[in-house]
Coordinates of C-alpha atoms in Angstrom, one line a residue:
M1011 CA -106.0 -80.6 81.8
K1012 CA -104.8 -77.5 80.0
K1013 CA -103.7 -74.7 82.4
F1014 CA -102.8 -71.1 82.0
P1015 CA -99.1 -70.5 81.2
E1016 CA -97.1 -71.3 84.3
N1017 CA -95.0 -68.5 85.8
H1018 CA -94.7 -70.3 89.2
K1019 CA -96.1 -67.3 91.0
T1020 CA -98.5 -67.5 93.9
I1021 CA -99.9 -64.9 96.2
T1022 CA -99.5 -65.6 99.9
F1023 CA -101.6 -63.8 102.6
A1024 CA -99.8 -62.8 105.8
L1025 CA -102.9 -63.1 108.0
M1026 CA -103.3 -66.7 106.8
K1027 CA -106.7 -66.2 105.2
K1028 CA -108.3 -69.4 104.0
F1029 CA -109.6 -69.6 100.4
S1030 CA -111.5 -72.3 98.5
S1031 CA -109.3 -74.8 96.7
K1032 CA -111.7 -74.9 93.8
R1033 CA -110.0 -73.4 90.8
S1034 CA -113.3 -72.4 89.2
V1035 CA -114.2 -70.3 92.3
Q1036 CA -110.7 -68.8 92.3
I1037 CA -111.0 -67.8 88.7
L1038 CA -114.5 -66.4 89.3
A1039 CA -113.3 -64.2 92.2
H1040 CA -110.3 -63.0 90.2
L1041 CA -112.6 -61.8 87.4
L1042 CA -115.2 -60.2 89.7
K1043 CA -112.3 -58.2 91.1
A1044 CA -110.9 -57.4 87.6
Y1045 CA -114.3 -55.9 86.4
G1046 CA -115.0 -54.0 89.6
L1047 CA -117.9 -56.0 90.9
Q1048 CA -117.9 -55.4 94.6
D1049 CA -121.3 -56.4 96.1
I1050 CA -122.3 -60.1 96.5
I1051 CA -125.3 -61.4 98.3
I1052 CA -124.9 -64.9 99.7
S1053 CA -127.7 -67.1 100.8
P1054 CA -126.7 -69.9 103.1
G1055 CA -126.1 -73.4 101.9
S1056 CA -123.5 -76.1 101.6
R1057 CA -123.1 -76.5 97.9
N1058 CA -122.2 -72.8 97.5
A1059 CA -119.9 -72.9 100.6
P1060 CA -116.8 -72.7 98.4
L1061 CA -118.0 -69.4 97.0
A1062 CA -119.2 -68.1 100.4
I1063 CA -115.8 -68.9 102.0
H1064 CA -113.8 -67.5 99.2
F1065 CA -115.7 -64.3 98.7
G1066 CA -115.9 -63.7 102.5
E1067 CA -112.1 -63.6 102.7
M1068 CA -111.7 -61.1 99.9
D1069 CA -111.1 -57.5 101.0
E1070 CA -112.3 -56.2 97.7
L1071 CA -115.7 -57.7 98.0
N1072 CA -118.7 -56.6 100.1
T1073 CA -120.6 -59.7 101.2
Y1074 CA -124.1 -59.7 102.6
S1075 CA -125.9 -62.7 104.1
I1076 CA -129.6 -62.9 103.3
V1077 CA -131.4 -66.2 104.0
D1078 CA -134.5 -66.1 101.8
E1079 CA -133.3 -66.4 98.1
R1080 CA -136.4 -64.7 96.7
S1081 CA -135.9 -61.7 98.9
A1082 CA -132.1 -61.8 98.4
A1083 CA -132.4 -61.4 94.7
F1084 CA -134.7 -58.4 95.1
V1085 CA -132.4 -56.9 97.6
A1086 CA -129.6 -57.3 95.0
L1087 CA -131.8 -55.7 92.4
G1088 CA -132.3 -52.7 94.7
M1089 CA -128.6 -52.5 95.3
A1090 CA -127.8 -52.5 91.6
Q1091 CA -130.5 -49.9 91.0
S1092 CA -128.8 -47.7 93.6
T1093 CA -125.2 -48.1 92.6
K1094 CA -125.7 -48.5 88.8
K1095 CA -123.3 -51.4 88.9
P1096 CA -123.8 -55.2 88.7
V1097 CA -124.5 -57.1 91.9
A1098 CA -123.8 -60.8 92.2
I1099 CA -126.0 -63.3 94.0
T1100 CA -125.1 -66.8 95.0
C1101 CA -127.1 -69.7 96.4
T1102 CA -127.0 -73.4 97.0
S1103 CA -128.5 -75.9 94.5
G1104 CA -132.1 -77.0 94.0
S1105 CA -135.2 -74.9 94.8
A1106 CA -133.0 -72.1 96.2
A1107 CA -132.1 -71.2 92.6
A1108 CA -135.7 -71.3 91.5
N1109 CA -136.6 -68.8 94.2
Y1110 CA -134.4 -66.2 92.4
Y1111 CA -136.7 -66.2 89.4
P1112 CA -139.2 -63.4 90.3
A1113 CA -136.4 -60.9 90.8
I1114 CA -134.7 -62.1 87.6
T1115 CA -137.7 -61.4 85.5
E1116 CA -138.0 -57.9 87.1
A1117 CA -134.3 -57.2 86.4
F1118 CA -134.7 -58.5 82.8
Y1119 CA -137.5 -56.0 82.0
Q1120 CA -135.9 -53.1 83.9
N1121 CA -132.4 -53.8 82.6
I1122 CA -130.8 -54.0 86.0
P1123 CA -127.5 -56.0 86.0
L1124 CA -127.6 -59.1 88.2
L1125 CA -124.9 -61.7 88.0
I1126 CA -126.5 -65.0 89.1
L1127 CA -124.1 -67.6 90.5
T1128 CA -125.9 -70.8 91.3
A1129 CA -123.9 -73.7 92.8
D1130 CA -125.0 -77.1 91.5
R1131 CA -124.4 -80.8 91.9
P1132 CA -122.2 -82.5 89.3
A1133 CA -123.9 -82.7 85.9
D1134 CA -124.2 -86.5 86.0
F1135 CA -126.3 -86.3 89.2
I1136 CA -129.2 -84.4 87.6
D1137 CA -132.5 -86.4 87.5
L1138 CA -131.1 -89.1 89.8
F1139 CA -133.3 -87.9 92.7
D1140 CA -130.2 -86.8 94.5
G1141 CA -130.9 -84.2 97.2
Q1142 CA -131.4 -80.6 96.2
T1143 CA -131.0 -81.4 92.6
I1144 CA -133.0 -79.8 89.8
R1145 CA -132.3 -78.9 86.1
Q1146 CA -130.4 -75.7 86.9
N1147 CA -128.5 -75.2 83.6
Q1148 CA -130.3 -72.6 81.6
L1149 CA -132.9 -72.3 84.3
Y1150 CA -133.6 -68.6 83.5
Q1151 CA -132.9 -68.7 79.8
T1152 CA -136.2 -66.9 78.7
H1153 CA -135.5 -64.0 81.1
S1154 CA -131.7 -63.6 81.0
Y1155 CA -129.2 -62.2 78.6
G1156 CA -126.9 -65.2 78.9
D1157 CA -126.8 -68.7 80.5
F1158 CA -123.5 -70.3 81.1
Q1159 CA -122.3 -73.5 82.7
L1160 CA -118.8 -74.0 84.0
L1161 CA -116.7 -77.1 83.9
E1162 CA -115.5 -78.9 87.0
D1163 CA -111.8 -78.5 87.8
D1164 CA -110.8 -82.0 86.7
E1165 CA -112.4 -81.7 83.2
M1166 CA -110.4 -81.2 80.0
D1167 CA -109.3 -77.5 79.5
A1168 CA -111.4 -76.5 82.5
E1169 CA -109.3 -73.5 83.5
E1170 CA -109.1 -71.8 80.1
Y1171 CA -112.8 -72.6 79.4
N1172 CA -114.0 -71.3 82.7
F1173 CA -111.8 -68.1 82.5
N1174 CA -113.2 -67.3 79.0
T1175 CA -116.8 -68.2 80.0
I1176 CA -116.9 -66.1 83.2
K1177 CA -115.3 -63.2 81.3
K1178 CA -117.9 -63.4 78.6
A1179 CA -120.7 -63.6 81.2
I1180 CA -119.6 -60.6 83.2
E1181 CA -119.1 -58.4 80.1
L1182 CA -122.6 -59.4 78.9
C1183 CA -124.1 -58.5 82.2
I1184 CA -122.4 -55.0 81.9
E1185 CA -123.2 -54.5 78.3
K1186 CA -126.9 -55.5 78.4
Q1187 CA -127.4 -54.1 81.9
G1188 CA -129.5 -57.2 82.8
P1189 CA -129.4 -60.6 84.5
V1190 CA -126.8 -63.2 83.4
H1191 CA -126.6 -66.7 84.8
I1192 CA -123.5 -68.8 85.6
N1193 CA -124.2 -72.3 86.8
I1194 CA -121.3 -73.8 88.8
P1195 CA -121.2 -77.6 89.2
L1196 CA -119.2 -78.4 92.4
S1197 CA -118.2 -81.9 93.5
E1198 CA -117.4 -82.9 97.0
P1199 CA -115.2 -82.2 99.0
L1200 CA -116.5 -78.6 99.2
Y1201 CA -114.5 -77.4 102.2
N1202 CA -110.9 -77.9 101.2
L1203 CA -109.0 -74.6 101.7
V1204 CA -105.7 -73.1 100.7
S1205 CA -103.8 -70.1 102.0
E1206 CA -102.1 -69.3 98.7
L1207 CA -103.8 -68.3 95.5
P1208 CA -102.3 -68.8 92.0
Y1209 CA -101.3 -65.8 89.9
F1210 CA -103.8 -65.2 87.1
P1211 CA -103.1 -63.1 84.0
S1212 CA -104.4 -59.6 83.7
V1213 CA -107.8 -59.2 82.1
E1214 CA -108.2 -57.3 78.8
H1215 CA -111.7 -55.8 78.7
T1216 CA -113.4 -56.3 75.4
L1217 CA -116.5 -54.3 75.9
K1218 CA -117.6 -52.6 72.6
K1219 CA -118.0 -48.9 72.2
K1220 CA -121.1 -47.8 70.2
T1221 CA -121.5 -44.8 67.9
Y1222 CA -124.7 -43.3 66.6
D1223 CA -125.9 -40.7 64.1
V1224 CA -129.4 -39.6 63.5
A1225 CA -130.8 -40.9 60.2
P1226 CA -131.8 -38.0 57.8
H1227 CA -135.4 -39.2 57.5
L1228 CA -135.9 -38.8 61.2
I1229 CA -134.9 -35.1 61.0
A1230 CA -137.3 -34.7 58.1
D1231 CA -140.1 -36.4 60.0
W1232 CA -139.6 -34.1 62.9
N1233 CA -139.6 -30.9 60.9
A1234 CA -142.7 -32.0 59.0
S1235 CA -144.7 -33.0 62.1
K1236 CA -147.2 -30.5 63.6
R1237 CA -148.3 -32.5 66.7
I1238 CA -145.3 -34.1 68.4
L1239 CA -145.9 -36.0 71.7
I1240 CA -143.1 -37.4 73.8
L1241 CA -144.2 -40.0 76.4
V1242 CA -141.6 -41.0 79.0
G1243 CA -142.1 -44.2 80.9
T1244 CA -140.1 -45.7 83.8
R1245 CA -136.5 -44.6 84.0
D1246 CA -133.8 -43.3 86.2
Y1247 CA -133.3 -39.6 86.7
S1248 CA -131.1 -38.0 84.1
E1249 CA -130.1 -34.4 84.4
E1250 CA -128.9 -34.4 80.8
L1251 CA -132.2 -35.8 79.4
E1252 CA -134.2 -33.4 81.5
S1253 CA -132.2 -30.5 80.1
Q1254 CA -132.7 -31.7 76.5
L1255 CA -136.4 -32.2 76.8
S1256 CA -136.6 -28.8 78.6
Q1257 CA -135.2 -27.2 75.4
L1258 CA -137.9 -28.9 73.4
V1259 CA -140.7 -27.5 75.5
K1260 CA -139.3 -24.1 76.0
N1261 CA -140.9 -22.7 72.9
H1262 CA -143.9 -25.0 73.0
S1263 CA -142.6 -27.2 70.2
V1264 CA -143.7 -30.5 71.7
V1265 CA -145.9 -32.0 74.5
V1266 CA -144.0 -34.1 77.1
L1267 CA -146.1 -36.5 79.1
C1268 CA -144.4 -38.2 82.0
E1269 CA -145.2 -40.0 85.2
A1270 CA -143.8 -39.9 88.8
N1271 CA -141.4 -42.7 88.0
S1272 CA -140.2 -41.0 84.8
N1273 CA -138.1 -38.9 87.2
L1274 CA -138.3 -35.7 85.1
R1275 CA -139.4 -32.4 86.6
H1276 CA -140.2 -29.3 84.6
E1277 CA -143.1 -26.9 84.9
K1278 CA -144.0 -27.4 81.2
F1279 CA -143.9 -31.2 81.3
F1280 CA -147.3 -32.8 81.8
Q1281 CA -146.8 -34.9 85.0
H1282 CA -150.2 -36.4 85.7
I1283 CA -151.4 -38.3 82.6
D1284 CA -154.5 -39.9 84.1
R1285 CA -155.6 -36.6 85.6
Y1286 CA -155.8 -35.2 82.1
I1287 CA -157.0 -38.1 79.9
F1288 CA -158.9 -40.5 82.2
N1289 CA -162.3 -39.7 80.8
F1290 CA -161.3 -39.1 77.2
S1291 CA -164.2 -39.6 74.7
E1292 CA -163.8 -41.0 71.2
E1293 CA -163.7 -37.5 69.9
D1294 CA -161.0 -36.5 72.5
Y1295 CA -158.9 -39.4 71.2
K1296 CA -158.9 -37.7 67.8
T1297 CA -158.5 -34.1 69.1
Y1298 CA -155.4 -34.8 71.2
A1299 CA -153.8 -37.4 69.0
P1300 CA -150.2 -36.8 67.8
D1301 CA -148.9 -37.3 64.3
L1302 CA -145.4 -38.1 65.7
L1303 CA -145.2 -40.1 68.9
I1304 CA -141.8 -40.5 70.6
T1305 CA -141.5 -42.9 73.5
I1306 CA -138.6 -43.1 75.9
G1307 CA -138.0 -45.5 78.8
Q1308 CA -139.9 -48.6 79.8
N1309 CA -143.2 -49.6 81.3
V1310 CA -145.9 -46.9 81.6
V1311 CA -148.2 -47.1 84.6
S1312 CA -151.2 -45.5 83.0
K1313 CA -153.5 -47.9 81.1
K1314 CA -155.5 -44.9 79.8
V1315 CA -152.5 -43.5 77.9
K1316 CA -152.0 -46.9 76.3
Q1317 CA -155.6 -47.0 75.3
F1318 CA -155.4 -43.4 74.0
L1319 CA -152.3 -43.9 71.9
R1320 CA -153.5 -47.3 70.5
K1321 CA -156.7 -45.6 69.2
A1322 CA -154.8 -42.5 68.1
S1323 CA -152.7 -44.6 65.6
P1324 CA -150.0 -41.9 65.0
Q1325 CA -148.4 -41.8 61.6
K1326 CA -145.0 -42.1 63.0
H1327 CA -143.8 -43.7 66.3
W1328 CA -140.2 -43.7 67.4
H1329 CA -139.1 -45.6 70.5
I1330 CA -135.7 -44.7 71.9
D1331 CA -134.0 -47.2 74.2
E1332 CA -130.7 -49.1 74.3
F1333 CA -132.3 -52.5 74.9
W1334 CA -136.0 -52.6 74.2
Q1335 CA -138.1 -51.5 71.1
P1336 CA -141.6 -52.8 71.9
D1337 CA -144.5 -52.0 69.7
T1338 CA -146.6 -51.1 72.7
Y1339 CA -149.0 -48.8 70.7
F1340 CA -149.2 -50.9 67.6
S1341 CA -147.7 -48.1 65.4
L1342 CA -143.9 -48.4 65.8
S1343 CA -142.2 -47.1 62.7
D1344 CA -138.7 -46.5 63.9
P1345 CA -137.0 -48.5 66.7
I1346 CA -134.0 -46.4 67.8
K1347 CA -131.5 -48.5 69.7
V1348 CA -129.5 -45.9 71.6
K1349 CA -129.5 -44.0 74.9
P1350 CA -132.0 -41.1 74.7
E1351 CA -129.4 -38.7 75.9
I1352 CA -127.2 -39.5 72.9
F1353 CA -130.1 -39.4 70.5
F1354 CA -131.3 -36.0 71.6
S1355 CA -127.8 -34.5 71.7
K1356 CA -127.6 -35.3 68.0
L1357 CA -131.2 -34.4 67.1
L1358 CA -131.2 -31.0 68.8
K1359 CA -128.4 -29.8 66.5
S1360 CA -130.4 -30.5 63.3
I1361 CA -134.1 -29.8 63.9
Q1362 CA -136.4 -26.8 63.9
L1363 CA -137.9 -25.7 67.2
E1364 CA -141.0 -23.7 66.5
P1365 CA -144.1 -23.0 68.7
K1366 CA -147.0 -25.3 67.8
P1367 CA -150.7 -25.0 68.7
Y1368 CA -150.6 -28.6 69.8
Y1369 CA -148.9 -27.6 73.1
N1370 CA -151.5 -24.9 73.8
L1371 CA -154.3 -27.5 73.3
W1372 CA -152.8 -29.7 76.0
D1373 CA -152.0 -26.8 78.2
T1374 CA -155.6 -25.6 78.3
L1375 CA -156.7 -29.1 79.3
R1376 CA -154.1 -29.1 82.0
E1377 CA -155.2 -25.8 83.5
K1378 CA -158.8 -27.0 83.7
K1379 CA -158.0 -30.4 85.3
D1380 CA -155.4 -29.0 87.7
A1381 CA -158.0 -26.5 89.1
L1382 CA -160.5 -29.3 89.6
H1383 CA -157.9 -31.5 91.3
A1384 CA -157.2 -28.7 93.8
Q1385 CA -160.9 -28.3 94.5
Y1386 CA -161.4 -32.0 95.1
L1387 CA -158.4 -32.2 97.4
M1388 CA -159.8 -29.5 99.6
R1389 CA -162.9 -31.6 100.2
V1390 CA -161.3 -35.0 101.0
G1391 CA -160.6 -36.0 104.5
F1392 CA -158.6 -38.8 106.0
S1393 CA -158.1 -41.5 103.4
D1394 CA -155.5 -43.2 101.1
F1395 CA -156.0 -40.3 98.7
N1396 CA -155.3 -37.7 101.3
L1397 CA -152.4 -39.6 102.7
F1398 CA -150.6 -39.6 99.3
W1399 CA -151.0 -35.8 99.1
L1400 CA -149.5 -35.5 102.6
I1401 CA -146.6 -37.7 101.6
S1402 CA -145.9 -35.6 98.6
Q1403 CA -145.9 -32.5 100.8
K1404 CA -144.1 -33.8 103.9
T1405 CA -141.3 -36.0 102.6
P1406 CA -137.9 -34.3 102.8
T1407 CA -136.5 -33.7 99.4
N1408 CA -133.3 -35.7 100.1
F1409 CA -135.3 -38.9 100.4
N1410 CA -135.5 -41.5 97.6
I1411 CA -139.0 -42.9 97.4
H1412 CA -139.9 -46.5 96.5
F1413 CA -143.6 -47.2 95.8
S1414 CA -145.0 -50.7 95.8
N1415 CA -147.2 -51.8 92.9
S1416 CA -150.9 -51.7 92.4
S1417 CA -152.5 -48.8 94.4
A1418 CA -149.4 -47.2 95.7
I1419 CA -147.8 -46.3 92.4
R1420 CA -151.2 -45.3 90.9
Y1421 CA -151.9 -42.9 93.7
A1422 CA -148.4 -41.5 93.3
Q1423 CA -149.2 -40.4 89.7
L1424 CA -151.8 -38.0 91.0
F1425 CA -149.5 -35.8 93.1
D1426 CA -146.4 -33.7 92.8
F1427 CA -143.1 -35.3 93.9
K1428 CA -141.0 -32.4 92.7
A1429 CA -137.5 -33.2 93.9
H1430 CA -137.6 -36.8 94.8
K1431 CA -136.1 -39.7 92.9
I1432 CA -139.0 -42.2 92.4
Y1433 CA -138.7 -46.0 92.0
C1434 CA -141.1 -48.8 91.5
N1435 CA -140.8 -52.4 90.1
R1436 CA -142.6 -51.8 86.9
G1437 CA -140.7 -54.4 84.9
T1438 CA -143.3 -57.1 85.7
S1439 CA -145.4 -54.9 88.0
G1440 CA -145.6 -57.5 90.8
I1441 CA -146.1 -56.8 94.5
D1442 CA -143.8 -59.6 95.5
G1443 CA -140.4 -57.9 96.0
S1444 CA -141.2 -54.2 96.7
T1445 CA -139.9 -54.2 100.3
S1446 CA -136.8 -56.2 99.5
T1447 CA -135.9 -53.9 96.6
A1448 CA -136.3 -50.8 98.6
M1449 CA -134.2 -52.2 101.5
G1450 CA -131.5 -53.2 99.0
F1451 CA -131.5 -49.6 97.6
A1452 CA -131.4 -48.1 101.1
I1453 CA -128.4 -50.3 102.0
K1454 CA -126.3 -48.9 99.2
N1455 CA -127.5 -45.2 99.0
E1456 CA -126.1 -42.3 100.9
N1457 CA -129.5 -40.6 100.9
P1458 CA -132.3 -42.0 103.0
T1459 CA -135.0 -44.2 101.5
L1460 CA -138.7 -44.1 102.0
L1461 CA -140.9 -47.1 101.0
V1462 CA -144.6 -46.4 100.5
T1463 CA -146.4 -49.7 100.4
G1464 CA -149.9 -51.2 100.5
D1465 CA -150.6 -53.7 103.2
L1466 CA -150.7 -56.8 100.9
S1467 CA -147.4 -56.0 99.3
F1468 CA -145.9 -55.3 102.7
F1469 CA -147.1 -58.6 104.3
Y1470 CA -146.2 -60.6 101.2
D1471 CA -142.5 -59.5 101.4
I1472 CA -141.8 -59.3 105.1
N1473 CA -138.5 -61.2 104.7
G1474 CA -137.3 -58.0 103.0
L1475 CA -136.8 -56.8 106.6
W1476 CA -134.8 -59.9 107.6
N1477 CA -131.3 -58.6 107.3
P1478 CA -129.0 -56.6 109.6
Y1479 CA -127.9 -54.0 107.0
I1480 CA -130.9 -51.6 106.9
P1481 CA -129.8 -48.1 107.7
P1482 CA -131.5 -46.4 110.7
Y1483 CA -132.7 -43.5 108.5
T1484 CA -134.8 -45.8 106.4
R1485 CA -138.6 -45.2 106.6
I1486 CA -141.6 -47.3 105.6
I1487 CA -145.2 -46.1 105.3
V1488 CA -147.8 -48.9 105.2
F1489 CA -151.2 -47.7 104.1
N1490 CA -153.4 -50.5 105.4
N1491 CA -156.8 -50.4 103.9
G1492 CA -157.6 -54.0 104.8
G1493 CA -156.9 -55.8 101.5
G1494 CA -156.3 -55.3 97.8
E1495 CA -158.2 -52.0 97.5
I1496 CA -157.2 -51.7 93.8
F1497 CA -159.6 -54.5 93.0
R1498 CA -162.5 -52.3 94.2
F1499 CA -161.5 -49.6 91.8
I1500 CA -160.5 -51.2 88.5
P1501 CA -163.4 -52.3 86.3
G1502 CA -164.3 -56.0 86.5
P1503 CA -163.8 -57.4 90.0
D1504 CA -166.8 -55.6 91.3
K1505 CA -169.0 -57.9 89.2
A1506 CA -168.0 -60.8 91.3
N1507 CA -170.0 -62.1 94.3
V1508 CA -169.1 -59.8 97.3
N1509 CA -167.8 -62.7 99.4
I1510 CA -165.6 -63.9 96.5
L1511 CA -164.3 -60.4 96.0
D1512 CA -163.5 -60.0 99.7
E1513 CA -161.9 -63.4 100.2
L1514 CA -160.4 -64.5 96.9
I1515 CA -159.6 -61.3 95.0
A1516 CA -159.2 -58.3 97.4
T1517 CA -158.1 -60.6 100.2
K1518 CA -159.8 -58.8 103.0
H1519 CA -158.0 -59.0 106.4
R1520 CA -157.5 -57.3 109.8
K1521 CA -153.8 -57.7 110.2
N1522 CA -151.4 -54.9 111.3
A1523 CA -147.6 -54.4 111.3
E1524 CA -147.0 -53.7 114.9
H1525 CA -145.5 -57.0 116.0
L1526 CA -143.5 -57.3 112.7
A1527 CA -142.0 -54.0 113.3
K1528 CA -140.9 -55.0 116.8
H1529 CA -139.6 -58.4 115.6
F1530 CA -137.4 -56.8 113.0
G1531 CA -136.1 -53.9 115.2
F1532 CA -138.1 -51.0 113.7
D1533 CA -139.8 -48.2 115.6
Y1534 CA -143.5 -48.3 115.0
I1535 CA -146.2 -45.6 114.9
K1536 CA -149.9 -46.2 114.0
V1537 CA -152.4 -43.5 112.8
E1538 CA -156.1 -44.1 112.4
D1539 CA -157.5 -40.6 112.0
D1540 CA -156.7 -37.2 110.4
N1541 CA -156.2 -35.4 113.7
T1542 CA -152.7 -36.7 114.1
I1543 CA -151.4 -37.7 110.7
E1544 CA -149.7 -34.4 109.8
R1545 CA -148.0 -34.0 113.2
V1546 CA -146.8 -37.6 113.1
L1547 CA -145.4 -37.2 109.6
D1548 CA -143.3 -34.2 110.7
N1549 CA -141.6 -36.3 113.5
F1550 CA -141.5 -39.5 111.4
F1551 CA -138.8 -38.2 109.1
K1552 CA -136.5 -36.9 111.9
P1553 CA -133.3 -38.9 112.5
D1554 CA -133.4 -41.7 115.0
A1555 CA -131.4 -44.7 116.2
K1556 CA -133.7 -47.1 114.4
P1557 CA -135.5 -47.3 111.1
K1558 CA -139.3 -46.6 111.4
I1559 CA -142.6 -48.0 110.2
L1560 CA -145.6 -45.7 110.1
E1561 CA -148.8 -47.7 109.6
V1562 CA -151.8 -45.6 108.5
S1563 CA -155.0 -47.6 109.0
T1564 CA -157.8 -46.6 106.6
Q1565 CA -159.7 -49.9 106.8
N1566 CA -162.9 -48.1 107.7
I1567 CA -162.7 -45.6 104.9
Q1568 CA -164.4 -46.0 101.5
N1569 CA -161.1 -45.4 99.6
S1570 CA -162.2 -46.9 96.3
E1571 CA -165.3 -44.6 96.3
I1572 CA -163.1 -41.6 97.0
L1573 CA -160.8 -42.4 94.1
K1574 CA -163.8 -43.1 91.8
N1575 CA -165.4 -39.8 92.8
Y1576 CA -162.1 -38.0 92.1
F1577 CA -162.2 -39.0 88.4
K1578 CA -165.9 -38.3 88.2
F1579 CA -165.3 -34.8 89.6
L1580 CA -162.5 -34.2 87.0
S1581 CA -164.9 -35.2 84.2
G1582 CA -167.7 -33.0 85.6
K1583 CA -169.9 -36.0 86.4
L1584 CA -170.0 -35.4 90.2
E1585 CA -171.7 -32.5 91.8
N1586 CA -170.3 -30.9 95.0
S1587 CA -173.5 -32.0 96.8
E1588 CA -172.7 -35.7 96.1
M1589 CA -169.4 -35.6 97.9

């Protein structure tokens, strides 16, 4: 067995810490430390005990114990989203590893760095019906940026191979900002320990630096375009990008459409896409179509804007992103593989910024729709719609806000969250890990976190509350409308038999969160009418010794009708007398 060059050095720990004797685990821990990975979520098990024991003894690592692997992976995703650094997760073999998969797909499409460390049985035990044994090698290969399998300690050249493999995996996780998998076969005995660690060589980082220059034809396309539309999807807040796009709109040179989770705030950006385009006619599609479409970021919530831009068929479409260049609107002409901040820093030095009538066209539409929005808001009482307006008004500006999927993130698009950083799992747009992600984010962020979630998403992911690390300033608002209310709004499900819709699609129920809140150590408040909601919200955000859950029950309100009427009112198809 080839080893690293011997220099006969070992590191002895005065307090007699006990580390795993597995060399593969020792090398892994050394490289995690060398690359600055600090946070590791460990789900209990025996096969991964060498990793748990070793990591738990390392002062440089923050270890967290979360039992449910599905939840643990989403908590890690939230942590990485908060810190902007890779987070490692480790579990035992078998179905435990399979339970990571939902969060891995989300991390893959959001480009959130997760380092997945799955302990495994020895390779020759696979498919022998040995306990907790499945085909783990390359388990996530269609939704990861790399899948690696280590050698066991007694195999030929194991130390050198494992060192190089782990190094490559960590660098890939950092470079791609996404999930990378290392499968670690471990033979028994698993609990042999040592108090001295070998000396490992220093690590030379080989991460590549990238350079970029704007192609001349892009500058020419910009200067020749009369109708430039920039659409920003899901992305983290960037002060630099916000400043760059602000320069572009200052003289009305472009139209910038963005959503709540685009995390861009400027009075000349168009923040509420569906408010403006929901009832576009075929003629409107032509009237407001761009000749140059520039897209930034990832998934866009609005289906209507996708429909609009697919029908618009712009002459040119640039998509600017380090990792993804999807042809979402079937017109992609220039995939631009670079950070938007780098691209616009170069572009702004070379282009003409002249006022264009295209901005005024959109601005006139905005003025009209915003006025109708304000009128409708004054007429709506206690409901999901009204609750989201209150949340936008009452949430302190230092709170990060996580929205669950389906109704929650769609309601959020209709209101102004002017100073908050907004997050939602729009990579795969599932409801399954919203709570766990928000709690992971809260654990690692110095500012308080608010989760706004629908009832189904909340009940689906209750294990997201099953950990002792949630800060007391964390807040959760559950709007409980008695089921999947989104299915009563979107076209299609309403055509089903009402009993099928209630039971099998919308999943109608009468559950509440009171006992769950008590079980997990949260303070609990329930509101069922509009007489107390504003007063309760004011007190809800005040500091307290425990995290809090506010449940707003709107089960007896026709929420889907209120939302449908909102869009009818914006389009002039609903008279005041009908409200």
